[in-house]
Amino acid sequence: MYAQMVKSTGQGVKSRDEMSAEERDFQDKVDADIRIEPRDWMPEGYKKTLIRQIGQHAHSEIVGQLPEGNWITRAPTLERKMILLAKVQDEAGHGLYLYCAAETLGVTRDEMTEMLLSGKMKYSSIFNYPTLTWADIGAVGWLVDGAAIMNQVPLQRTSYGPYARAMVRICKEESFHQRQGYDIMMRMARGSEAQKRMAQDALNRFWYPSLMMFGPSDANSVHSEQSMAWKIKINTNDELRQKFVDQTVPQAEYLGLSVPDENLKWNEEKGGYDFSEPDWDEFFDVLRGAGPGNTQRLTDRQKAWEDGAWVREGLMAHAEKKAARKVAAE
Ligand code: 3HC
């Protein structure tokens, strides 16, 4: 049933005259920044969009553990290993808060996971790129978590209460993640020539995929207009991408690294950088499942889901037995 719900809803925003009385009341609440809570009436499209976005976000947190988990055993020091371990565990926690937020809309975590595994639900494109060197772990923390924060700080003000509240804690932890990534980059960039080359190579490979995290350009964004009217999204994809570039370029300069973009130039008039767009054909290929790591990521998630079946079954059997005992006692 929910496979139907996550299909694109991009059909344009209704004018006030086209809305039913319930829809108008709902929109008034949203416009007045009154949070929508699970028991409140909400348009079906609002619910669908939230399930799609929160579910995709939750899956991204879970799949995002894979490229970093890959480096836990190879972290260069005990301290780095502990930090990375803590970060990867945080991502699991973020996935759980978000699955719980989505569950308040009537979809189960099992349903969402099945949709991920069957390809009906997406996860962030970025996690289909491999982490080839230790510097990539620095670049992921700095750029990927940095882009995630840029997108997620405004989501603390999103209109749906459970989602907004989950984002508050997630953002706090993501900023620690971004700092640990930048710290790795700083050590690499100030290390030997070989380490500096690794840091530059990581920046070269992760720059454009990080820009893609914000979604297609505004002209090609299917959902932005309606999602912004409902305050599910607070900013457009291009606005956040611009903010990310403006914030990150001085950080790269401080590291003594070059952003791999010949067109990058400060634009005094707009008060931001001009920069090259990512390769959007590559982005849509990754979304279609043809990125460098899509098959591996889904195979790994499928295996984890199957390996964990006995735990889920055991927990359910325990819960059912407990519920039966309670009924018998009443
Ligand atoms: N990766 C995969 N799919 C993407 C994408 C990306 N980077 N950007 C856009 N898409 C998909 C959309 O899901 C949509 O497809 P659908 O209709 O089949 O669902 C399509 O491309 C069109 O894009 P739109 O701009 O219309 O989509 P949205 O309005 O949903 O905007 C978004 C995309 C900005 C990513 C928005 O969904 C969003 O803000 N999501 C919440 C944040 C999130 O999911 N972040 C994941 C980042 S990773 C992370 O946080 C892990 C941390 O540990 C680093």
Short mmCIF file of C-alpha atoms and ligand atoms in Angstrom, two decimals:
data_model
loop_
_atom_site.label_atom_id
_atom_site.label_comp_id
_atom_site.label_asym_id
_atom_site.label_seq_id
_atom_site.Cartn_x
_atom_site.Cartn_y
_atom_site.Cartn_z
CA MET A 1 0.00 0.00 0.00
CA TYR A 2 2.76 2.42 0.93
CA ALA A 3 4.61 1.67 -2.30
CA GLN A 4 1.83 3.71 -3.89
CA MET A 5 2.25 6.47 -1.32
CA VAL A 6 5.89 7.18 -2.09
CA LYS A 7 5.33 7.77 -5.79
CA SER A 8 6.08 11.33 -6.87
CA THR A 9 3.51 13.88 -5.82
CA GLY A 10 4.77 16.74 -7.97
CA GLN A 11 1.47 17.94 -9.42
CA GLY A 12 1.64 21.66 -8.63
CA VAL A 13 0.44 23.64 -5.64
CA LYS A 14 -3.30 24.16 -5.14
CA SER A 15 -4.52 27.73 -4.95
CA ARG A 16 -6.58 28.68 -1.87
CA ASP A 17 -9.76 28.54 -3.92
CA GLU A 18 -9.03 24.99 -4.99
CA MET A 19 -8.54 23.82 -1.40
CA SER A 20 -11.22 22.16 0.73
CA ALA A 21 -12.10 23.78 4.07
CA GLU A 22 -9.90 21.21 5.86
CA GLU A 23 -6.99 21.93 3.53
CA ARG A 24 -7.37 25.67 4.10
CA ASP A 25 -7.32 25.23 7.89
CA PHE A 26 -4.29 23.00 7.57
CA GLN A 27 -2.46 25.52 5.38
CA ASP A 28 -3.31 28.33 7.84
CA LYS A 29 -1.67 26.34 10.64
CA VAL A 30 1.42 25.73 8.54
CA ASP A 31 1.59 29.40 7.55
CA ALA A 32 1.31 30.41 11.22
CA ASP A 33 4.21 28.06 12.09
CA ILE A 34 1.98 25.84 14.22
CA ARG A 35 3.49 22.36 14.24
CA ILE A 36 1.49 19.51 12.73
CA GLU A 37 1.35 16.51 15.06
CA PRO A 38 0.56 12.85 14.22
CA ARG A 39 -3.11 12.98 15.31
CA ASP A 40 -3.86 16.20 13.42
CA TRP A 41 -5.70 16.12 10.12
CA MET A 42 -3.31 16.40 7.18
CA PRO A 43 -3.68 16.19 3.38
CA GLU A 44 -2.80 12.78 1.94
CA GLY A 45 -0.11 14.41 -0.24
CA TYR A 46 1.54 15.96 2.82
CA LYS A 47 1.68 12.55 4.46
CA LYS A 48 3.04 10.88 1.30
CA THR A 49 5.71 13.52 0.87
CA LEU A 50 6.81 13.21 4.48
CA ILE A 51 6.99 9.42 4.30
CA ARG A 52 9.05 9.69 1.12
CA GLN A 53 11.42 12.33 2.47
CA ILE A 54 11.82 11.05 6.05
CA GLY A 55 12.09 7.45 4.82
CA GLN A 56 14.74 8.41 2.26
CA HIS A 57 16.55 10.34 4.94
CA ALA A 58 16.44 7.38 7.37
CA HIS A 59 17.71 4.99 4.70
CA SER A 60 20.56 7.43 3.94
CA GLU A 61 21.68 7.37 7.55
CA ILE A 62 21.69 3.56 7.58
CA VAL A 63 23.29 3.02 4.16
CA GLY A 64 25.72 5.83 5.00
CA GLN A 65 27.26 3.62 7.67
CA LEU A 66 28.63 1.29 4.99
CA PRO A 67 31.36 3.38 3.34
CA GLU A 68 32.65 4.53 6.74
CA GLY A 69 32.21 1.22 8.55
CA ASN A 70 34.56 -0.12 5.92
CA TRP A 71 37.39 1.92 7.52
CA ILE A 72 36.86 1.13 11.22
CA THR A 73 39.38 -1.72 11.21
CA ARG A 74 41.86 0.34 9.18
CA ALA A 75 41.73 3.67 11.05
CA PRO A 76 45.33 4.79 11.60
CA THR A 77 45.23 5.14 15.41
CA LEU A 78 43.18 3.83 18.33
CA GLU A 79 41.79 7.33 18.88
CA ARG A 80 40.68 7.66 15.24
CA LYS A 81 39.13 4.20 15.44
CA MET A 82 37.09 5.14 18.52
CA ILE A 83 35.93 8.40 16.96
CA LEU A 84 34.91 6.68 13.74
CA LEU A 85 33.14 3.92 15.63
CA ALA A 86 31.17 6.51 17.62
CA LYS A 87 30.28 8.38 14.44
CA VAL A 88 29.03 5.27 12.67
CA GLN A 89 26.95 4.37 15.75
CA ASP A 90 25.50 7.90 15.74
CA GLU A 91 24.36 7.36 12.14
CA ALA A 92 22.51 4.20 13.21
CA GLY A 93 20.81 6.27 15.93
CA HIS A 94 19.82 8.94 13.38
CA GLY A 95 18.27 6.25 11.21
CA LEU A 96 16.25 5.02 14.19
CA TYR A 97 14.93 8.47 15.18
CA LEU A 98 13.89 9.05 11.59
CA TYR A 99 12.23 5.65 11.13
CA CYS A 100 10.30 6.37 14.36
CA ALA A 101 9.26 9.80 13.04
CA ALA A 102 8.03 8.19 9.80
CA GLU A 103 6.18 5.49 11.74
CA THR A 104 3.99 8.18 13.33
CA LEU A 105 2.54 8.61 9.82
CA GLY A 106 1.31 5.02 9.70
CA VAL A 107 4.07 3.28 7.78
CA THR A 108 6.14 0.57 9.46
CA ARG A 109 9.89 0.29 9.48
CA ASP A 110 9.62 -3.13 7.84
CA GLU A 111 7.58 -1.63 5.00
CA MET A 112 10.13 1.13 4.50
CA THR A 113 13.04 -1.31 4.53
CA GLU A 114 11.30 -3.55 2.01
CA MET A 115 10.76 -0.53 -0.24
CA LEU A 116 14.44 0.37 0.05
CA LEU A 117 15.53 -3.15 -0.83
CA SER A 118 13.13 -3.39 -3.78
CA GLY A 119 14.33 -0.03 -5.13
CA LYS A 120 10.97 1.74 -4.57
CA MET A 121 12.53 4.11 -2.04
CA LYS A 122 15.79 5.96 -2.50
CA TYR A 123 18.73 6.84 -0.27
CA SER A 124 21.17 9.68 -0.77
CA SER A 125 23.17 9.41 -4.01
CA ILE A 126 26.41 10.21 -2.16
CA PHE A 127 26.64 6.80 -0.54
CA ASN A 128 27.10 5.10 -3.88
CA TYR A 129 30.63 6.48 -4.11
CA PRO A 130 33.48 4.39 -2.68
CA THR A 131 35.82 5.43 0.15
CA LEU A 132 39.18 4.41 -1.30
CA THR A 133 41.65 5.96 1.17
CA TRP A 134 41.74 7.22 4.75
CA ALA A 135 41.56 10.78 3.39
CA ASP A 136 38.14 9.86 1.97
CA ILE A 137 36.91 9.40 5.55
CA GLY A 138 38.08 12.97 6.21
CA ALA A 139 36.34 14.19 3.07
CA VAL A 140 33.12 12.37 3.96
CA GLY A 141 33.03 13.96 7.42
CA TRP A 142 33.96 17.42 6.15
CA LEU A 143 31.94 17.56 2.93
CA VAL A 144 29.18 14.97 3.23
CA ASP A 145 28.27 15.69 6.85
CA GLY A 146 28.86 19.39 6.09
CA ALA A 147 26.31 19.23 3.24
CA ALA A 148 23.95 17.20 5.44
CA ILE A 149 24.07 19.88 8.16
CA MET A 150 23.46 22.66 5.64
CA ASN A 151 20.33 20.81 4.55
CA GLN A 152 19.22 19.69 7.99
CA VAL A 153 19.59 22.79 10.17
CA PRO A 154 16.59 24.43 8.45
CA LEU A 155 14.67 21.14 8.82
CA GLN A 156 14.62 21.71 12.59
CA ARG A 157 11.88 24.22 11.68
CA THR A 158 10.02 21.85 9.39
CA SER A 159 6.23 21.79 9.89
CA TYR A 160 5.87 18.17 11.06
CA GLY A 161 6.60 17.95 14.81
CA PRO A 162 8.21 14.48 15.09
CA TYR A 163 10.52 15.20 12.13
CA ALA A 164 11.54 18.65 13.43
CA ARG A 165 12.30 17.26 16.89
CA ALA A 166 14.37 14.38 15.49
CA MET A 167 16.40 16.90 13.50
CA VAL A 168 17.44 18.86 16.60
CA ARG A 169 19.46 16.00 18.03
CA ILE A 170 20.69 14.83 14.64
CA CYS A 171 22.09 18.27 13.83
CA LYS A 172 24.04 18.44 17.09
CA GLU A 173 25.70 15.12 16.33
CA GLU A 174 26.30 15.95 12.66
CA SER A 175 28.30 19.01 13.60
CA PHE A 176 30.67 16.82 15.62
CA HIS A 177 30.93 14.56 12.57
CA GLN A 178 31.79 17.46 10.32
CA ARG A 179 34.52 18.64 12.70
CA GLN A 180 36.12 15.22 12.99
CA GLY A 181 36.23 15.03 9.18
CA TYR A 182 37.82 18.45 8.91
CA ASP A 183 40.33 17.47 11.59
CA ILE A 184 41.38 14.42 9.53
CA MET A 185 41.73 16.63 6.45
CA MET A 186 43.83 19.13 8.42
CA ARG A 187 46.21 16.38 9.56
CA MET A 188 46.49 15.00 6.04
CA ALA A 189 46.89 18.38 4.36
CA ARG A 190 49.65 19.34 6.78
CA GLY A 191 51.35 15.96 6.63
CA SER A 192 53.79 14.51 4.09
CA GLU A 193 53.56 15.29 0.37
CA ALA A 194 51.91 11.89 -0.17
CA GLN A 195 49.30 12.65 2.52
CA LYS A 196 48.58 16.05 1.01
CA ARG A 197 48.10 14.41 -2.40
CA MET A 198 45.64 11.94 -0.83
CA ALA A 199 43.69 14.81 0.75
CA GLN A 200 43.52 16.67 -2.58
CA ASP A 201 42.47 13.50 -4.39
CA ALA A 202 39.68 12.91 -1.85
CA LEU A 203 38.44 16.49 -2.32
CA ASN A 204 38.57 16.04 -6.11
CA ARG A 205 36.41 12.91 -5.97
CA PHE A 206 33.91 14.04 -3.32
CA TRP A 207 33.32 17.66 -4.36
CA TYR A 208 30.73 17.16 -7.10
CA PRO A 209 28.94 14.19 -5.46
CA SER A 210 28.59 16.41 -2.35
CA LEU A 211 27.00 19.17 -4.45
CA MET A 212 24.57 16.54 -5.80
CA MET A 213 23.35 15.78 -2.27
CA PHE A 214 21.15 18.90 -2.40
CA GLY A 215 19.10 17.37 -5.22
CA PRO A 216 18.58 18.49 -8.82
CA SER A 217 18.63 22.17 -9.80
CA ASP A 218 15.49 24.06 -8.82
CA ALA A 219 14.23 23.93 -12.41
CA ASN A 220 14.25 20.12 -12.25
CA SER A 221 13.09 19.64 -8.67
CA VAL A 222 9.74 17.85 -8.75
CA HIS A 223 8.72 18.37 -5.14
CA SER A 224 10.24 21.66 -3.97
CA GLU A 225 7.33 23.96 -4.71
CA GLN A 226 4.70 21.92 -2.85
CA SER A 227 7.13 20.87 -0.09
CA MET A 228 8.02 24.51 0.55
CA ALA A 229 4.36 25.55 0.62
CA TRP A 230 3.84 22.89 3.30
CA LYS A 231 7.12 23.85 5.04
CA ILE A 232 8.38 20.29 4.73
CA LYS A 233 11.34 21.95 3.01
CA ILE A 234 12.42 25.41 4.09
CA ASN A 235 14.88 26.22 1.28
CA THR A 236 15.24 25.26 -2.36
CA ASN A 237 17.94 22.84 -3.48
CA ASP A 238 19.94 25.57 -5.24
CA GLU A 239 19.79 27.95 -2.26
CA LEU A 240 21.34 25.34 0.02
CA ARG A 241 23.92 24.28 -2.58
CA GLN A 242 25.04 27.91 -2.90
CA LYS A 243 25.32 28.27 0.88
CA PHE A 244 27.37 25.08 1.06
CA VAL A 245 29.81 26.28 -1.61
CA ASP A 246 30.16 29.68 0.07
CA GLN A 247 30.90 28.04 3.41
CA THR A 248 33.21 25.31 2.12
CA VAL A 249 35.52 27.15 -0.30
CA PRO A 250 37.26 29.18 2.49
CA GLN A 251 37.64 25.94 4.47
CA ALA A 252 39.41 24.32 1.48
CA GLU A 253 41.63 27.40 1.17
CA TYR A 254 42.55 27.14 4.86
CA LEU A 255 43.60 23.53 4.23
CA GLY A 256 45.71 24.66 1.27
CA LEU A 257 43.65 22.46 -1.09
CA SER A 258 42.05 23.45 -4.40
CA VAL A 259 38.38 22.98 -5.17
CA PRO A 260 38.32 21.12 -8.52
CA ASP A 261 36.40 23.78 -10.42
CA GLU A 262 38.01 26.14 -12.95
CA ASN A 263 34.91 28.32 -12.93
CA LEU A 264 34.92 28.92 -9.21
CA LYS A 265 34.99 32.68 -8.66
CA TRP A 266 33.74 35.07 -6.00
CA ASN A 267 30.87 37.14 -7.36
CA GLU A 268 30.79 40.45 -5.52
CA GLU A 269 27.38 41.36 -6.87
CA LYS A 270 25.55 38.28 -5.61
CA GLY A 271 27.75 37.97 -2.51
CA GLY A 272 28.57 34.33 -3.23
CA TYR A 273 30.69 32.12 -5.45
CA ASP A 274 29.95 31.30 -9.07
CA PHE A 275 30.64 27.61 -9.54
CA SER A 276 30.18 24.74 -12.00
CA GLU A 277 27.11 22.55 -11.78
CA PRO A 278 27.71 18.86 -11.12
CA ASP A 279 27.27 16.42 -14.00
CA TRP A 280 23.52 15.92 -13.78
CA ASP A 281 23.59 12.90 -16.14
CA GLU A 282 25.83 11.17 -13.64
CA PHE A 283 23.44 12.14 -10.81
CA PHE A 284 20.41 10.66 -12.58
CA ASP A 285 22.41 7.52 -13.46
CA VAL A 286 23.19 7.06 -9.76
CA LEU A 287 19.50 7.57 -8.91
CA ARG A 288 18.60 4.92 -11.47
CA GLY A 289 20.89 2.48 -9.69
CA ALA A 290 23.87 2.72 -12.06
CA GLY A 291 26.33 4.46 -9.73
CA PRO A 292 29.68 2.92 -8.76
CA GLY A 293 28.39 1.39 -5.52
CA ASN A 294 24.60 0.94 -5.85
CA THR A 295 24.61 -2.83 -6.30
CA GLN A 296 27.08 -3.42 -3.48
CA ARG A 297 25.20 -1.16 -1.06
CA LEU A 298 21.86 -2.84 -1.66
CA THR A 299 23.42 -6.31 -1.53
CA ASP A 300 24.96 -5.44 1.85
CA ARG A 301 21.65 -4.07 3.19
CA GLN A 302 19.78 -7.12 1.90
CA LYS A 303 22.24 -9.42 3.69
CA ALA A 304 22.00 -7.42 6.94
CA TRP A 305 18.19 -7.57 6.74
CA GLU A 306 18.20 -11.34 6.20
CA ASP A 307 20.87 -11.97 8.86
CA GLY A 308 18.84 -9.97 11.37
CA ALA A 309 15.54 -11.78 10.70
CA TRP A 310 15.95 -14.14 13.66
CA VAL A 311 16.40 -11.18 16.03
CA ARG A 312 13.24 -9.50 14.76
CA GLU A 313 11.30 -12.76 14.96
CA GLY A 314 12.57 -13.41 18.50
CA LEU A 315 11.59 -9.91 19.63
CA MET A 316 8.13 -10.23 18.09
CA ALA A 317 7.57 -13.67 19.69
CA HIS A 318 8.56 -12.20 23.06
CA ALA A 319 6.28 -9.16 22.59
CA GLU A 320 3.34 -11.36 21.51
CA LYS A 321 3.80 -13.70 24.48
CA LYS A 322 3.95 -10.72 26.84
CA ALA A 323 0.79 -9.21 25.32
CA ALA A 324 -1.04 -12.58 25.57
CA ARG A 325 -0.04 -12.89 29.25
CA LYS A 326 -1.34 -9.38 29.91
CA VAL A 327 -4.69 -10.16 28.25
CA ALA A 328 -4.96 -13.44 30.23
CA ALA A 329 -4.29 -11.58 33.49
CA GLU A 330 -7.01 -8.97 32.82
N1 3HC B 1 19.99 11.35 -3.65
C1 3HC B 1 18.97 10.52 -4.02
N2 3HC B 1 17.80 10.98 -4.51
C2 3HC B 1 17.66 12.32 -4.61
C3 3HC B 1 18.66 13.23 -4.21
C4 3HC B 1 19.87 12.68 -3.72
N3 3HC B 1 20.91 13.45 -3.38
N4 3HC B 1 18.22 14.48 -4.43
C5 3HC B 1 16.98 14.36 -4.95
N5 3HC B 1 16.64 13.07 -5.06
C6 3HC B 1 15.44 12.53 -5.65
C7 3HC B 1 14.19 12.88 -4.86
O1 3HC B 1 13.97 11.92 -3.84
C8 3HC B 1 13.13 12.85 -5.94
O2 3HC B 1 12.85 11.51 -6.29
P1 3HC B 1 11.42 10.79 -5.97
O3 3HC B 1 10.34 11.69 -6.45
O4 3HC B 1 11.48 9.48 -6.69
O5 3HC B 1 11.42 10.61 -4.49
C9 3HC B 1 13.86 13.39 -7.14
O6 3HC B 1 15.24 13.17 -6.90
C10 3HC B 1 13.59 14.86 -7.44
O7 3HC B 1 14.19 15.70 -6.45
P2 3HC B 1 13.39 16.84 -5.65
O8 3HC B 1 14.26 18.02 -5.50
O9 3HC B 1 12.05 17.05 -6.26
O10 3HC B 1 13.20 16.06 -4.27
P3 3HC B 1 13.03 16.63 -2.78
O11 3HC B 1 12.11 17.79 -2.76
O12 3HC B 1 12.72 15.47 -1.93
O13 3HC B 1 14.50 17.20 -2.41
C11 3HC B 1 16.24 16.57 -0.87
C12 3HC B 1 15.61 16.33 -2.25
C13 3HC B 1 16.82 17.97 -0.83
C14 3HC B 1 17.37 15.55 -0.67
C15 3HC B 1 15.14 16.44 0.22
O14 3HC B 1 14.48 15.20 0.08
C16 3HC B 1 15.63 16.56 1.62
O15 3HC B 1 15.92 17.65 2.10
N6 3HC B 1 15.69 15.42 2.35
C17 3HC B 1 16.04 15.36 3.75
C18 3HC B 1 17.51 15.28 3.94
C19 3HC B 1 18.11 13.99 3.48
O16 3HC B 1 17.48 13.05 3.03
N7 3HC B 1 19.42 13.91 3.60
C20 3HC B 1 20.16 12.74 3.29
C21 3HC B 1 21.57 13.18 3.31
S1 3HC B 1 22.63 11.99 3.92
C22 3HC B 1 22.63 12.09 5.60
O17 3HC B 1 21.98 12.89 6.16
C23 3HC B 1 23.48 11.09 6.32
C24 3HC B 1 24.53 11.81 7.15
O18 3HC B 1 25.10 10.87 7.96
C25 3HC B 1 25.59 12.44 6.33
#
